[in-house]
Coordinates of C-alpha atoms in Angstrom, one line a residue:
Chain B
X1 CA -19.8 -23.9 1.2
X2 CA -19.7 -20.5 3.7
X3 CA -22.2 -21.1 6.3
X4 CA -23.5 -18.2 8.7
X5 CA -25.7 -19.0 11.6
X6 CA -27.8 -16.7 13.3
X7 CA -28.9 -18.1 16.6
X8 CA -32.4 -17.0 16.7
X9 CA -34.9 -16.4 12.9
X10 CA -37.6 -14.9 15.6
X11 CA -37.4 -13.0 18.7
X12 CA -39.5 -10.8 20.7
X13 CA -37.8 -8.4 23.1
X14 CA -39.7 -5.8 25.6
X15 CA -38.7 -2.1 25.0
X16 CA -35.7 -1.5 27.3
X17 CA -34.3 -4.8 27.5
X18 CA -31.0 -5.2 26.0
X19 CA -30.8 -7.7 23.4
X20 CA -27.8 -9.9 22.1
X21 CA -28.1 -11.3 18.4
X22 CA -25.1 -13.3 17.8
X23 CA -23.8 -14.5 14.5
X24 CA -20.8 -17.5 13.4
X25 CA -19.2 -18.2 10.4
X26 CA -17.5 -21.4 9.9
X27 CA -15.3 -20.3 6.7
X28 CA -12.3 -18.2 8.9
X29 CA -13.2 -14.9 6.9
X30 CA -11.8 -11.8 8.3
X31 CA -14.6 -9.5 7.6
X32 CA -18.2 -9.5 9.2
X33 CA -20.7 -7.2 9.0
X34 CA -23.8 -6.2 10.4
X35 CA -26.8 -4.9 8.2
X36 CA -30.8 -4.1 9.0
X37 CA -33.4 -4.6 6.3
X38 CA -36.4 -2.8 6.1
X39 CA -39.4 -2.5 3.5
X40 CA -38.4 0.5 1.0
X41 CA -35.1 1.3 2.2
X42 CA -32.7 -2.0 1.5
X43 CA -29.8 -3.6 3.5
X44 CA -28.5 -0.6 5.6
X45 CA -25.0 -1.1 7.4
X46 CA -25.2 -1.0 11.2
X47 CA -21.3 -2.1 12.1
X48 CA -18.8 -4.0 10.5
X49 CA -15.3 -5.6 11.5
X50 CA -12.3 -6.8 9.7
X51 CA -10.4 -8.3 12.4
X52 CA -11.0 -9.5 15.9
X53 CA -11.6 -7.1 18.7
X54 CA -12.1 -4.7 15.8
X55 CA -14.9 -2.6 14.6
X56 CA -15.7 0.0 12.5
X57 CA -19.1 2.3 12.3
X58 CA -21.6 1.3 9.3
X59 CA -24.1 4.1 8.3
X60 CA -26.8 3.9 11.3
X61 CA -24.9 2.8 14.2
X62 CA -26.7 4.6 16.9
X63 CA -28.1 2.5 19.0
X64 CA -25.9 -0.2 18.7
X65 CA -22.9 -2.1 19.8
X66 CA -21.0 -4.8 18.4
X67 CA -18.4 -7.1 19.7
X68 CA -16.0 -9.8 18.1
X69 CA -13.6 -11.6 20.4
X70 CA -12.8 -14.5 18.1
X71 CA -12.6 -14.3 14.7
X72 CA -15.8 -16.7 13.5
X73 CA -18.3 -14.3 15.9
X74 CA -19.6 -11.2 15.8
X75 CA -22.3 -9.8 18.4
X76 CA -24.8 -7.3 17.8
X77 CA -25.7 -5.3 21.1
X78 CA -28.9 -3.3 21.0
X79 CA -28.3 -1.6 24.6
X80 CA -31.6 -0.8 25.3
X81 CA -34.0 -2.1 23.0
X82 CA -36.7 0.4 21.4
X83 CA -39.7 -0.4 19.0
X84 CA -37.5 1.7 16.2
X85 CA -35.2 -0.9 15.9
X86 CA -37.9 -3.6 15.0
X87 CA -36.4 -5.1 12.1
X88 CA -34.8 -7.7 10.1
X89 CA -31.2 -8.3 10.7
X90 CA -28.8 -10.0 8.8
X91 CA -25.2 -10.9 9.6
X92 CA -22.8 -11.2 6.7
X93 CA -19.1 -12.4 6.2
X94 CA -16.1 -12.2 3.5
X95 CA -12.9 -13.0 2.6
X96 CA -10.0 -10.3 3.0
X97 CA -7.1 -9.4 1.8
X98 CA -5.6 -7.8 -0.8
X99 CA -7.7 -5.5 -3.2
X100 CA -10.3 -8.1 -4.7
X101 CA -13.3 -7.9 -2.9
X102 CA -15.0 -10.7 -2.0
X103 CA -19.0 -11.3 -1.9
X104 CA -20.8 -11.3 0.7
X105 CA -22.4 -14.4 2.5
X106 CA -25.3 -13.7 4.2
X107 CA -27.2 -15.4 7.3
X108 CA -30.6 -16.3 7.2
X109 CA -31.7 -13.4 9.3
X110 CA -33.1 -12.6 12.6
X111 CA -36.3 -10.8 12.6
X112 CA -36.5 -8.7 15.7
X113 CA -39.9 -7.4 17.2
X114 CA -39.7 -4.6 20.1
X115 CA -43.1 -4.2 21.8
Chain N
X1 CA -20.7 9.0 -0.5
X2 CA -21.9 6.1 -2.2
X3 CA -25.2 5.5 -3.4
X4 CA -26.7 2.5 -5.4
X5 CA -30.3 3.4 -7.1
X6 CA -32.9 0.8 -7.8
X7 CA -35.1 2.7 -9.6
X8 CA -37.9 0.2 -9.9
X9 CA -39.4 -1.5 -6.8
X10 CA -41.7 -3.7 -8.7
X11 CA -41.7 -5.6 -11.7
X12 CA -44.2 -8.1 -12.6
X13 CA -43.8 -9.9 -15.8
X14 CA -45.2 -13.5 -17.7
X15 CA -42.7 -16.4 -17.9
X16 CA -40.9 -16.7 -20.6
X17 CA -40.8 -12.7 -21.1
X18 CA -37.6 -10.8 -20.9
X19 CA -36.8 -8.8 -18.1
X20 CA -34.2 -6.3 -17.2
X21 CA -33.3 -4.8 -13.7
X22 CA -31.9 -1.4 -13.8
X23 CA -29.0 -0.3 -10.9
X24 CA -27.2 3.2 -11.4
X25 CA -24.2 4.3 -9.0
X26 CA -22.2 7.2 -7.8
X27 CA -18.5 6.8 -6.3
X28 CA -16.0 8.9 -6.3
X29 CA -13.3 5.8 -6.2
X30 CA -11.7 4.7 -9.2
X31 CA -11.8 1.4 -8.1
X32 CA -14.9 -0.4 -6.5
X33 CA -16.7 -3.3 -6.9
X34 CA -20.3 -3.8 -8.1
X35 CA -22.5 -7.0 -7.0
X36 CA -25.9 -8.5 -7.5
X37 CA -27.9 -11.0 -5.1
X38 CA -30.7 -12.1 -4.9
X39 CA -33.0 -12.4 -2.1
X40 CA -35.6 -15.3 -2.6
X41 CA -39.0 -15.9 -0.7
X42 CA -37.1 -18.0 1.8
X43 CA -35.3 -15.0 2.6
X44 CA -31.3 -15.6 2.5
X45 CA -29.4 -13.2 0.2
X46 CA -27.4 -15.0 -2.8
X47 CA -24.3 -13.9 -4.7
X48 CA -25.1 -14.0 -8.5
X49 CA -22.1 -11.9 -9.9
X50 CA -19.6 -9.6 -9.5
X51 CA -17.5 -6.9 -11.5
X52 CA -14.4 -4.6 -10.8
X53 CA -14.2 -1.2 -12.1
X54 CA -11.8 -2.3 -14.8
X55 CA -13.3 -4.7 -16.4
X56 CA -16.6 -3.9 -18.3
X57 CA -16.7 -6.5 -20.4
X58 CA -20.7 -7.8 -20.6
X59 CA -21.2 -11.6 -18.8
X60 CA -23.8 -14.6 -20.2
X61 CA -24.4 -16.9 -17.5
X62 CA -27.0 -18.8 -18.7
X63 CA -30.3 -17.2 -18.5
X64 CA -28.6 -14.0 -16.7
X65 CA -26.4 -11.1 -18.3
X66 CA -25.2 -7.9 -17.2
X67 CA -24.2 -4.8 -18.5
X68 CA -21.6 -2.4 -17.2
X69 CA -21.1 0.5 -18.3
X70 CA -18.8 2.9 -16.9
X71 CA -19.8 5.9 -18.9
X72 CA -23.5 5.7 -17.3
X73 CA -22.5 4.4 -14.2
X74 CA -24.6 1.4 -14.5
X75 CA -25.1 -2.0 -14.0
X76 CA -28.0 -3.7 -15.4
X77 CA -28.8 -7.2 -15.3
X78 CA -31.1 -9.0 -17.6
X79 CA -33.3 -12.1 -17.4
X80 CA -33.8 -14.4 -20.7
X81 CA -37.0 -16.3 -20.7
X82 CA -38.0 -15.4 -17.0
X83 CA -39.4 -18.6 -14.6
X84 CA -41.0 -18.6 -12.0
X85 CA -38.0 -19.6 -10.0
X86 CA -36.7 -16.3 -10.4
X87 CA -39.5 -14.5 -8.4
X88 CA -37.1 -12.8 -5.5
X89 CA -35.9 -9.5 -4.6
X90 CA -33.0 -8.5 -6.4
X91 CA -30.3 -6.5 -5.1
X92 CA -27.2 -4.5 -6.3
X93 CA -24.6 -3.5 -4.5
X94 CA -21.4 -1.3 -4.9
X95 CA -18.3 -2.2 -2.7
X96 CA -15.0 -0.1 -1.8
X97 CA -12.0 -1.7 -1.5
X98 CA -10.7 -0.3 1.1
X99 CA -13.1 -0.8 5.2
X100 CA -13.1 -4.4 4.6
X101 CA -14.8 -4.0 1.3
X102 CA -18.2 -2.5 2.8
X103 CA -21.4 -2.7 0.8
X104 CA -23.7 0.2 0.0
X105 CA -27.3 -1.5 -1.2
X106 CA -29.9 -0.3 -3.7
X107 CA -33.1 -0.5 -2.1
X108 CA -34.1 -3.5 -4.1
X109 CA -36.4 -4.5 -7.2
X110 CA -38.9 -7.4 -6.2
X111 CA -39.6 -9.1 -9.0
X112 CA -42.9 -11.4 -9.7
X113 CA -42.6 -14.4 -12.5
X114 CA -46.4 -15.4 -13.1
X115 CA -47.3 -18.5 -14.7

């Protein structure tokens, strides 16, 4: 089975502090993706790459950085913390190639307070 | 743009009733993908099925169906003889197939199973 890991399910950051959430997949899939849930307004895509050292812009990337230097890691960056981005994040990864699209398989999630 | 509707954020229903989940989409591909998962209370997001744009033949997978239909743009997905075990958000999601096969979510439909 795909396994994601999310290093941390809770953290609690300080407004201003920058803020690394890291995310592995053990399954060598070339895509990975970056998402923020919130009550009301679903999965929302922050960042997403399909190779290493690539990356692409989701729908709400302000705010934000990624990074993926090997293939089974991708980084979420939140440069400067802000009580905004208080949220639930979850990292996700899939197969690629070709045109059949893959599911996705999610992370557990890392829920992300900014005081 | 894509957009995935969830028109229903809540559904609460008796075991053993029926229930149906209702997803509508817009694309202006040709060729996409359309997904359900579901999210239980433990929170980590679960495949349950996918479809191509091609193929909208209707799928039984035990106590789950769906129906695609092209002409509606929907994808609904039905419960038979709801348990409690099925008490979860559900989502529905509509995939390109091109940008590593990026997901655009419906807000979600939390469903409650009562005894």
């Amino acid at each position: 089975d795909v396994k994601v890991t999310q290093s941390s399910r809770y953290l609690v950051k300080r407004t201003g502090e920058k803020v690394f959430l890291e995310c592995v997949q053990d399954m060598d899939h070339e895509n990975m993706f970056w998402y923020r849930q919130d009550p009301g307004l679903g999965l929302r895509l922050i960042y997403f790459s399909y190779d290493v050292k690539m990356k692409e812009k989701g729908d709400i990337p302000e705010g934000y950085s990624v990074s993926r230097e090997k293939k089974e890691r991708f980084s979420l960056i939140l440069e400067s913390a802000s009580t905004n981005q208080t949220s639930m994040y979850l990292c996700a990864s899939s197969a690629g190639g070709g045109n059949r699209i893959s599911p996705l398989h999610f992370g557990n999630g890392t829920r992300l307070t900014v005081t | 743009a894509q957009k995935v509707t969830q028109a229903q954020t809540e559904i609460s229903v008796v075991e053993k009733e029926d229930v149906t989940l209702d997803c509508v989409y817009e694309t202006r591909d040709t060729t996409y993908y359309l997904f359900w998962y579901k999210q239980p209370p433990s929170g980590e997001l679960v495949f349950l099925i996918r479809r191509n744009s091609f193929d909208e033949q209707n799928e039984i997978s035990g106590r789950y169906s769906w129906n695609f239909q092209k002409s509606t743009s929907s994808f609904n997905f039905t419960i038979t003889a709801s348990q409690v075990v099925d008490s979860a958000v559900y989502f529905c999601a509509l995939s390109e197939t091109t940008n590593a096969g990026k997901s655009t979510f419906g807000d979600g439909t939390t469903l409650t199973v009562k005894p």
